[in-house]
PDB file of C-alpha atoms in Angstrom:
ATOM      1  CA  MET A1484      21.295  54.947  -8.459  1.00  0.00           C
ATOM      2  CA  PRO A1485      22.536  51.288  -8.892  1.00  0.00           C
ATOM      3  CA  THR A1486      20.016  50.241  -6.216  1.00  0.00           C
ATOM      4  CA  MET A1487      17.166  51.700  -8.199  1.00  0.00           C
ATOM      5  CA  LEU A1488      18.351  50.060 -11.393  1.00  0.00           C
ATOM      6  CA  LEU A1489      18.664  46.742  -9.598  1.00  0.00           C
ATOM      7  CA  ALA A1490      15.158  47.104  -8.154  1.00  0.00           C
ATOM      8  CA  MET A1491      13.702  48.034 -11.505  1.00  0.00           C
ATOM      9  CA  SER A1492      15.406  45.127 -13.279  1.00  0.00           C
ATOM     10  CA  PHE A1493      14.085  42.747 -10.594  1.00  0.00           C
ATOM     11  CA  TRP A1494      10.536  44.066 -11.029  1.00  0.00           C
ATOM     12  CA  ILE A1495      10.740  43.896 -14.800  1.00  0.00           C
ATOM     13  CA  ALA A1496      12.033  40.340 -14.741  1.00  0.00           C
ATOM     14  CA  PHE A1497       9.505  39.236 -12.192  1.00  0.00           C
ATOM     15  CA  LEU A1498       6.512  40.831 -13.956  1.00  0.00           C
ATOM     16  CA  THR A1499       7.626  39.611 -17.381  1.00  0.00           C
ATOM     17  CA  ASP A1500       7.847  36.032 -15.996  1.00  0.00           C
ATOM     18  CA  PHE A1501       4.500  36.444 -14.248  1.00  0.00           C
ATOM     19  CA  ILE A1502       2.764  37.777 -17.385  1.00  0.00           C
ATOM     20  CA  SER A1503       4.198  35.043 -19.550  1.00  0.00           C
ATOM     21  CA  ARG A1504       3.103  32.337 -17.126  1.00  0.00           C
ATOM     22  CA  LEU A1505      -0.329  33.917 -16.746  1.00  0.00           C
ATOM     23  CA  SER A1506      -0.805  34.323 -20.494  1.00  0.00           C
ATOM     24  CA  SER A1507       0.216  30.706 -21.122  1.00  0.00           C
ATOM     25  CA  LEU A1508      -2.258  29.494 -18.494  1.00  0.00           C
ATOM     26  CA  MET A1509      -5.010  31.719 -19.850  1.00  0.00           C
ATOM     27  CA  SER A1510      -4.358  31.127 -23.484  1.00  0.00           C
ATOM     28  CA  SER A1511      -5.758  27.661 -23.662  1.00  0.00           C
ATOM     29  CA  SER A1512      -8.915  28.352 -21.673  1.00  0.00           C
ATOM     30  CA  PHE A1513      -9.510  31.796 -23.242  1.00  0.00           C
ATOM     31  CA  ARG A1514      -8.790  30.733 -26.771  1.00  0.00           C
ATOM     32  CA  SER A1515     -11.309  27.868 -26.602  1.00  0.00           C
ATOM     33  CA  ARG A1516     -13.885  30.165 -25.072  1.00  0.00           C
ATOM     34  CA  ALA A1517     -13.053  32.926 -27.576  1.00  0.00           C
ATOM     35  CA  GLU A1518     -13.510  30.560 -30.522  1.00  0.00           C
ATOM     36  CA  ALA A1519     -16.773  29.366 -29.101  1.00  0.00           C
ATOM     37  CA  VAL A1520     -18.094  32.847 -28.261  1.00  0.00           C
ATOM     38  CA  GLY A1521     -16.314  34.778 -30.954  1.00  0.00           C
ATOM     39  CA  SER A1522     -14.904  37.348 -28.596  1.00  0.00           C
ATOM     40  CA  ASN A1523     -11.647  39.160 -29.217  1.00  0.00           C
ATOM     41  CA  LEU A1524      -8.458  38.160 -27.323  1.00  0.00           C
ATOM     42  CA  ASN A1525      -6.785  41.522 -27.949  1.00  0.00           C
ATOM     43  CA  PHE A1526      -8.859  42.987 -25.087  1.00  0.00           C
ATOM     44  CA  VAL A1527      -7.489  40.471 -22.666  1.00  0.00           C
ATOM     45  CA  GLU A1528      -3.960  40.990 -23.850  1.00  0.00           C
ATOM     46  CA  LEU A1529      -4.227  44.761 -23.708  1.00  0.00           C
ATOM     47  CA  THR A1530      -5.627  44.526 -20.158  1.00  0.00           C
ATOM     48  CA  ILE A1531      -2.737  42.392 -19.078  1.00  0.00           C
ATOM     49  CA  TRP A1532      -0.205  44.813 -20.597  1.00  0.00           C
ATOM     50  CA  ALA A1533      -1.946  47.777 -19.046  1.00  0.00           C
ATOM     51  CA  VAL A1534      -1.773  46.167 -15.624  1.00  0.00           C
ATOM     52  CA  PHE A1535       1.900  45.274 -16.182  1.00  0.00           C
ATOM     53  CA  TRP A1536       2.936  48.786 -17.137  1.00  0.00           C
ATOM     54  CA  SER A1537       0.918  50.415 -14.360  1.00  0.00           C
ATOM     55  CA  VAL A1538       2.682  48.167 -11.839  1.00  0.00           C
ATOM     56  CA  VAL A1539       6.052  48.914 -13.353  1.00  0.00           C
ATOM     57  CA  PHE A1540       5.516  52.686 -13.272  1.00  0.00           C
ATOM     58  CA  ARG A1541       4.102  52.596  -9.696  1.00  0.00           C
ATOM     59  CA  SER A1542       7.002  50.548  -8.444  1.00  0.00           C
ATOM     60  CA  PHE A1543       9.388  52.962 -10.181  1.00  0.00           C
ATOM     61  CA  ARG A1544       7.727  55.918  -8.463  1.00  0.00           C
ATOM     62  CA  PHE A1545       7.731  54.074  -5.176  1.00  0.00           C
ATOM     63  CA  SER A1546      11.453  53.174  -5.398  1.00  0.00           C
ATOM     64  CA  ARG A1547      12.318  56.739  -6.410  1.00  0.00           C
ATOM     65  CA  ALA A1548      10.386  58.176  -3.452  1.00  0.00           C
ATOM     66  CA  PHE A1549      11.881  55.579  -1.115  1.00  0.00           C
ATOM     67  CA  LEU A1550      15.457  56.452  -2.276  1.00  0.00           C
ATOM     68  CA  SER A1551      14.811  60.156  -1.907  1.00  0.00           C
ATOM     69  CA  LEU A1552      13.569  59.620   1.653  1.00  0.00           C
ATOM     70  CA  ARG A1553      16.579  57.455   2.422  1.00  0.00           C
ATOM     71  CA  ASN A1554      19.001  59.986   0.948  1.00  0.00           C
ATOM     72  CA  SER A1555      17.446  62.895   2.880  1.00  0.00           C
ATOM     73  CA  GLU A1556      18.180  61.220   6.262  1.00  0.00           C
TER      74      GLU A1556
END
């Protein structure tokens, strides 16, 4: 159980850092394009969050399956 919590906290910290760096990189270029084109940035932000949570839940399922395999041996 502590191993799974440690793995989940690592993934959450890594992905949070990655998302913040990615959004800061994209914000300047997307905001200038969005103001020029008039598109909505909420779609980009929602897409980033959807990818983030799908990776978090998949890694949680993978770590849970890995631990159950390891415990069954």
